[in-house]
Coordinates of C-alpha atoms in Angstrom, one line a residue:
Chain A
M1 CA 132.8 -48.7 -22.9
S2 CA 133.6 -52.1 -24.5
V3 CA 133.5 -52.6 -28.2
P4 CA 130.2 -54.4 -28.1
E5 CA 128.8 -51.6 -25.9
V6 CA 130.0 -49.0 -28.4
V7 CA 128.5 -50.9 -31.3
T8 CA 125.2 -51.3 -29.5
A9 CA 125.1 -47.6 -28.5
L10 CA 126.0 -46.5 -32.0
H11 CA 123.5 -48.8 -33.5
H12 CA 120.8 -47.6 -31.2
E13 CA 121.7 -44.0 -31.5
E14 CA 122.3 -43.9 -35.2
S15 CA 119.5 -46.1 -36.4
T16 CA 117.0 -44.0 -34.3
D17 CA 118.7 -40.7 -35.1
P18 CA 115.4 -38.9 -35.3
L19 CA 113.9 -36.9 -38.2
L20 CA 112.5 -33.5 -37.2
L21 CA 109.9 -32.6 -39.7
G22 CA 107.2 -30.0 -39.4
G23 CA 107.7 -29.8 -35.6
E24 CA 107.2 -33.5 -35.2
T25 CA 109.8 -36.2 -34.5
F26 CA 110.0 -39.4 -36.5
T27 CA 112.3 -42.4 -35.8
S28 CA 111.8 -43.7 -39.4
R29 CA 113.2 -41.8 -42.3
L30 CA 111.2 -43.7 -44.8
L31 CA 107.9 -42.2 -46.0
L32 CA 105.6 -44.5 -47.9
G33 CA 103.0 -43.8 -50.6
T34 CA 99.9 -46.0 -50.4
G35 CA 99.2 -46.0 -54.2
G36 CA 99.7 -49.0 -56.4
A37 CA 99.4 -51.9 -53.9
P38 CA 97.7 -55.0 -55.3
S39 CA 95.6 -55.4 -52.2
L40 CA 95.0 -53.9 -48.7
E41 CA 96.6 -56.9 -47.1
S42 CA 99.7 -56.4 -49.2
L43 CA 99.7 -52.7 -48.3
E44 CA 99.5 -53.4 -44.6
R45 CA 102.3 -55.9 -44.7
A46 CA 104.5 -53.5 -46.6
I47 CA 103.8 -50.7 -44.2
R48 CA 104.7 -52.8 -41.3
A49 CA 107.9 -54.2 -42.9
S50 CA 109.0 -50.6 -43.9
G51 CA 108.7 -49.3 -40.4
T52 CA 107.3 -46.1 -41.8
Q53 CA 105.4 -43.6 -39.6
L54 CA 104.1 -41.3 -42.3
V55 CA 102.2 -42.4 -45.4
T56 CA 100.6 -40.4 -48.2
V57 CA 96.9 -40.6 -49.1
A58 CA 94.7 -38.9 -51.7
L59 CA 91.2 -37.6 -52.1
R60 CA 89.0 -38.6 -55.1
R61 CA 85.3 -38.5 -56.0
V62 CA 83.5 -40.8 -53.6
E63 CA 82.4 -43.2 -56.3
A64 CA 86.0 -43.8 -57.3
S65 CA 87.6 -43.8 -53.8
S66 CA 88.7 -46.8 -51.8
S67 CA 86.4 -48.0 -49.1
G68 CA 86.9 -47.1 -45.5
A69 CA 88.9 -50.3 -45.2
M70 CA 92.0 -48.5 -46.3
L71 CA 91.7 -46.1 -43.5
E72 CA 91.2 -48.9 -41.0
V73 CA 94.4 -50.5 -42.2
L74 CA 96.3 -47.2 -41.8
D75 CA 94.8 -46.5 -38.4
R76 CA 95.7 -50.1 -37.3
C77 CA 99.3 -49.5 -38.4
G78 CA 99.4 -46.4 -36.3
V79 CA 100.9 -44.3 -39.1
R80 CA 100.4 -40.6 -39.6
L81 CA 98.6 -39.5 -42.8
L82 CA 100.0 -37.1 -45.3
P83 CA 97.4 -36.0 -47.8
N84 CA 98.6 -35.2 -51.3
T85 CA 97.4 -33.0 -54.1
A86 CA 98.2 -35.5 -56.8
G87 CA 96.6 -34.7 -60.1
C88 CA 96.4 -31.0 -59.6
R89 CA 97.7 -28.9 -62.5
T90 CA 97.2 -25.3 -61.2
A91 CA 97.9 -23.5 -57.9
R92 CA 94.1 -22.9 -57.5
E93 CA 93.3 -26.6 -57.8
A94 CA 96.1 -27.6 -55.4
V95 CA 95.1 -25.0 -52.8
L96 CA 91.5 -26.1 -52.9
T97 CA 92.5 -29.8 -52.7
A98 CA 94.7 -29.1 -49.7
R99 CA 91.9 -27.4 -48.0
L100 CA 89.5 -30.2 -48.7
A101 CA 92.1 -32.7 -47.4
R102 CA 92.5 -30.7 -44.2
E103 CA 88.8 -30.9 -43.8
A104 CA 88.6 -34.6 -44.5
F105 CA 91.7 -35.8 -42.7
G106 CA 91.9 -33.2 -40.0
T107 CA 95.5 -32.4 -40.6
P108 CA 97.2 -29.2 -41.9
W109 CA 100.0 -31.3 -43.4
V110 CA 100.1 -31.6 -47.2
K111 CA 102.3 -33.1 -49.8
L112 CA 102.0 -30.4 -52.4
E113 CA 102.1 -31.7 -56.0
V114 CA 101.3 -29.5 -59.0
I115 CA 101.9 -31.4 -62.2
G116 CA 102.9 -29.7 -65.4
D117 CA 102.8 -32.5 -67.9
E118 CA 100.9 -35.7 -68.2
H119 CA 103.7 -37.7 -69.7
T120 CA 106.5 -36.8 -67.3
L121 CA 104.3 -35.8 -64.3
L122 CA 107.1 -33.3 -63.6
P123 CA 106.2 -30.4 -61.2
D124 CA 105.1 -27.1 -62.7
P125 CA 107.5 -24.8 -60.8
I126 CA 105.5 -21.6 -61.3
E127 CA 102.2 -23.0 -60.1
L128 CA 104.0 -25.0 -57.3
F129 CA 105.6 -21.9 -55.8
D130 CA 102.3 -19.9 -56.0
A131 CA 100.4 -22.7 -54.2
A132 CA 103.2 -23.1 -51.6
E133 CA 103.0 -19.4 -50.7
Q134 CA 99.2 -19.5 -50.4
L135 CA 99.2 -22.7 -48.3
V136 CA 102.0 -21.5 -45.9
A137 CA 100.0 -18.3 -45.4
D138 CA 96.9 -20.4 -44.6
G139 CA 98.8 -22.2 -41.9
F140 CA 99.6 -25.5 -43.7
T141 CA 102.6 -27.6 -43.1
V142 CA 103.7 -27.8 -46.7
L143 CA 106.0 -30.6 -48.0
A144 CA 106.7 -29.5 -51.5
Y145 CA 107.2 -32.1 -54.3
T146 CA 109.6 -30.3 -56.6
T147 CA 112.2 -30.6 -59.3
D148 CA 115.8 -31.2 -58.4
D149 CA 116.6 -27.5 -59.0
P150 CA 118.5 -26.2 -56.0
I151 CA 117.4 -22.6 -56.6
L152 CA 113.7 -23.5 -56.7
G153 CA 114.3 -25.6 -53.6
R154 CA 115.8 -22.7 -51.8
R155 CA 112.9 -20.4 -52.8
L156 CA 110.4 -23.0 -51.5
A157 CA 112.2 -23.3 -48.2
D158 CA 112.4 -19.5 -47.9
A159 CA 108.7 -19.3 -48.6
G160 CA 108.1 -21.4 -45.5
C161 CA 107.8 -25.0 -46.7
A162 CA 108.4 -27.5 -43.9
A163 CA 110.3 -29.8 -46.3
V164 CA 111.6 -29.7 -49.9
M165 CA 111.0 -33.0 -51.8
P166 CA 113.0 -33.2 -55.0
L167 CA 112.4 -35.9 -57.5
G168 CA 115.1 -38.4 -58.3
S169 CA 113.4 -39.0 -61.7
P170 CA 109.8 -39.0 -62.9
I171 CA 107.1 -40.5 -60.7
G172 CA 106.8 -44.2 -61.0
S173 CA 109.7 -44.4 -63.5
G174 CA 112.1 -46.3 -61.2
L175 CA 115.0 -44.6 -63.0
G176 CA 116.6 -43.7 -59.7
I177 CA 118.5 -40.5 -59.1
R178 CA 119.4 -39.0 -62.5
N179 CA 121.2 -35.9 -61.1
P180 CA 122.9 -36.7 -57.8
H181 CA 124.9 -33.5 -58.0
N182 CA 121.7 -31.4 -58.0
I183 CA 120.4 -33.3 -55.0
A184 CA 123.6 -32.7 -53.1
L185 CA 123.5 -29.0 -54.1
L186 CA 119.9 -28.7 -53.0
R187 CA 120.7 -30.4 -49.7
D188 CA 123.3 -27.7 -49.1
A189 CA 121.1 -24.9 -50.2
V190 CA 118.3 -25.3 -47.6
S191 CA 118.0 -25.8 -43.8
V192 CA 114.7 -27.6 -43.8
P193 CA 114.5 -31.4 -44.3
V194 CA 115.1 -32.6 -47.9
V195 CA 113.1 -35.7 -48.8
L196 CA 114.0 -37.6 -52.0
D197 CA 110.6 -38.1 -53.6
A198 CA 109.9 -40.0 -56.8
G199 CA 111.9 -42.2 -59.1
I200 CA 113.3 -44.7 -56.6
G201 CA 113.5 -48.1 -58.3
T202 CA 115.4 -50.2 -55.8
A203 CA 117.2 -50.2 -52.5
S204 CA 120.5 -48.8 -53.8
D205 CA 118.6 -45.7 -55.0
A206 CA 117.2 -45.1 -51.5
A207 CA 120.7 -45.6 -50.0
L208 CA 122.2 -43.2 -52.5
A209 CA 119.6 -40.5 -51.6
M210 CA 120.6 -40.8 -47.9
E211 CA 124.3 -40.8 -48.8
L212 CA 123.8 -37.6 -50.7
G213 CA 122.5 -36.0 -47.5
C214 CA 118.8 -36.3 -47.9
D215 CA 117.0 -36.5 -44.6
A216 CA 114.4 -39.0 -45.7
V217 CA 113.0 -40.9 -48.7
L218 CA 109.5 -41.0 -49.9
L219 CA 108.6 -43.8 -52.3
A220 CA 105.5 -45.8 -53.4
S221 CA 105.7 -47.7 -56.6
A222 CA 109.1 -49.2 -55.8
V223 CA 107.5 -51.1 -53.0
T224 CA 103.8 -51.4 -53.9
R225 CA 104.5 -52.6 -57.5
A226 CA 107.5 -54.8 -56.6
R227 CA 106.9 -58.5 -57.1
E228 CA 107.1 -58.9 -53.4
P229 CA 106.1 -55.6 -51.8
E230 CA 106.7 -56.7 -48.2
R231 CA 110.2 -57.9 -49.0
M232 CA 111.0 -54.7 -50.9
A233 CA 109.7 -52.6 -48.0
L234 CA 112.1 -54.3 -45.7
A235 CA 114.9 -53.7 -48.2
M236 CA 114.0 -50.0 -48.4
R237 CA 114.0 -49.7 -44.6
H238 CA 117.5 -51.2 -44.4
A239 CA 118.7 -49.1 -47.4
V240 CA 117.5 -45.8 -45.8
E241 CA 119.2 -46.8 -42.5
A242 CA 122.4 -47.9 -44.3
G243 CA 122.6 -44.7 -46.3
R244 CA 122.0 -42.6 -43.2
L245 CA 124.7 -44.4 -41.3
A246 CA 127.2 -44.2 -44.3
R247 CA 126.5 -40.4 -44.6
G248 CA 127.3 -39.9 -40.9
A249 CA 130.3 -42.2 -41.0
G250 CA 132.1 -40.2 -43.7
R251 CA 133.1 -42.0 -46.8
I252 CA 136.7 -42.3 -48.0
P253 CA 137.7 -40.0 -50.8
R254 CA 137.6 -41.2 -54.3
R255 CA 141.1 -41.8 -55.8
W256 CA 142.3 -42.2 -59.3
H257 CA 144.7 -45.0 -58.5
A258 CA 144.7 -47.8 -56.0
E259 CA 145.9 -47.4 -52.4
A260 CA 146.9 -50.7 -50.8
S261 CA 145.3 -51.5 -47.5
T262 CA 148.0 -54.1 -46.7
Q263 CA 151.3 -52.5 -45.7
M264 CA 154.2 -52.8 -48.1
S265 CA 156.9 -52.8 -45.4
G266 CA 158.0 -56.3 -44.4
L267 CA 157.1 -57.7 -47.8
P268 CA 159.4 -60.8 -48.2
E269 CA 161.6 -61.4 -51.3
L270 CA 160.3 -64.6 -52.7
Chain B
M1 CA 66.2 -28.7 -58.7
K2 CA 69.2 -29.6 -60.8
V3 CA 72.7 -29.5 -59.5
S4 CA 75.9 -31.2 -60.6
V5 CA 77.4 -33.8 -58.3
N6 CA 80.8 -35.1 -59.1
G7 CA 80.4 -34.0 -62.7
T8 CA 76.9 -35.7 -63.1
P9 CA 73.7 -33.7 -63.5
T10 CA 71.5 -34.7 -60.5
D11 CA 68.0 -33.9 -59.3
V12 CA 67.8 -33.1 -55.6
G13 CA 64.9 -32.0 -53.4
E14 CA 64.1 -28.3 -52.9
D15 CA 65.2 -28.6 -49.2
A16 CA 68.4 -30.4 -50.0
T17 CA 71.5 -29.4 -48.0
V18 CA 75.1 -30.5 -48.2
A19 CA 74.4 -32.8 -45.2
T20 CA 71.5 -34.6 -47.0
L21 CA 73.7 -34.9 -50.1
V22 CA 76.6 -36.4 -48.2
A23 CA 74.2 -38.9 -46.5
A24 CA 72.8 -39.9 -49.9
R25 CA 76.1 -40.1 -51.8
A26 CA 78.7 -41.0 -49.2
G27 CA 76.8 -42.7 -46.4
G28 CA 79.3 -45.4 -45.7
H29 CA 82.4 -43.3 -46.0
D30 CA 84.5 -41.7 -43.3
R31 CA 86.5 -38.5 -43.7
V32 CA 84.5 -37.0 -46.5
A33 CA 85.1 -33.5 -47.8
V34 CA 82.8 -31.4 -50.0
A35 CA 83.5 -28.5 -52.4
R36 CA 80.6 -26.3 -53.6
N37 CA 81.2 -24.0 -56.5
G38 CA 85.0 -24.1 -55.9
D39 CA 85.0 -23.6 -52.2
V40 CA 85.3 -25.9 -49.2
V41 CA 82.2 -26.5 -47.2
P42 CA 83.4 -27.2 -43.7
R43 CA 81.7 -30.2 -42.0
S44 CA 80.3 -27.8 -39.3
S45 CA 78.3 -26.0 -42.1
W46 CA 76.9 -29.1 -43.9
A47 CA 73.5 -29.1 -42.3
D48 CA 73.0 -25.3 -42.8
T49 CA 74.3 -25.1 -46.3
R50 CA 71.2 -25.4 -48.6
L51 CA 71.8 -26.3 -52.2
T52 CA 70.8 -23.9 -54.9
P53 CA 70.0 -24.7 -58.6
G54 CA 73.1 -25.0 -60.7
D55 CA 75.4 -25.7 -57.8
R56 CA 78.6 -27.6 -58.7
L57 CA 79.3 -30.1 -55.9
E58 CA 82.3 -32.4 -55.4
V59 CA 81.9 -35.1 -52.8
L60 CA 85.3 -36.6 -52.1
A61 CA 86.6 -39.4 -50.0
P62 CA 90.1 -40.9 -49.1
T63 CA 91.8 -43.2 -51.5
A64 CA 95.3 -44.7 -51.8
G65 CA 97.9 -42.5 -53.4
G66 CA 101.6 -41.7 -53.7

């Protein structure tokens, strides 16, 4: 194989290295939240630029919900829907919301969120685990939004969650990945996909998540609230692919001192 | 009779069902879900589920969300 052929093959193979999630195959490793977009047109352009195949949606009282136009956009984009349980504070609320979403959207997939605090929107681990067990028993494909605690992540995976989705930092904060070490530990602790969810601010955060070994990235605000959502969506797409490639390529070890890349032998005396 | 719909006290007819409620409150919406007194009412049961006084109903529809 010539060099161009190898590069082409690598590019093709690596950039489409599929994500196996909940028994389904995805060629994109970027999941997009639909919340926060300034308009449906902006959302559609961002979805298309991101290349995502899986987007989150929510349920709200009908008076406060978007019109059917949003669903038309999502259907037109050909993306799969992942209902969330955003806003739920107890296992009971989250389980009921998941069941309502299954009824409304006709999917057993759920992004399970159980929030413990209004200011940080951090997950409540006790309620989360309770809800995860109930939903797995009820046949749901549970993608659990969780803290970056590797032990809790392992417990959620052991309970049958299809994916564990640790936060990088609080939802919408754009603070990036505050504890990369925990994300890497969590990645090693479970065999199901790990999706970095929440806290991404810009493209380098998404790339770092993938370099740490995450299988995918889920983000919303970083794109929908960017000054130019479509352009940021494209940046995120490239960042996720770059991070995945870098992870697979094997980075050089960190060194305390420099190591010349130009040979010293043959150096002239000038 | 009086029921609560999405947190608002509401008068409905004596023969009201979940189906008539959805038609009145969410006519133009697709992929609606209904909870009655804390339980899901499956779409297949909407027409047969008669409302009773004091019912707490939540009529939900899709919206954007992270």
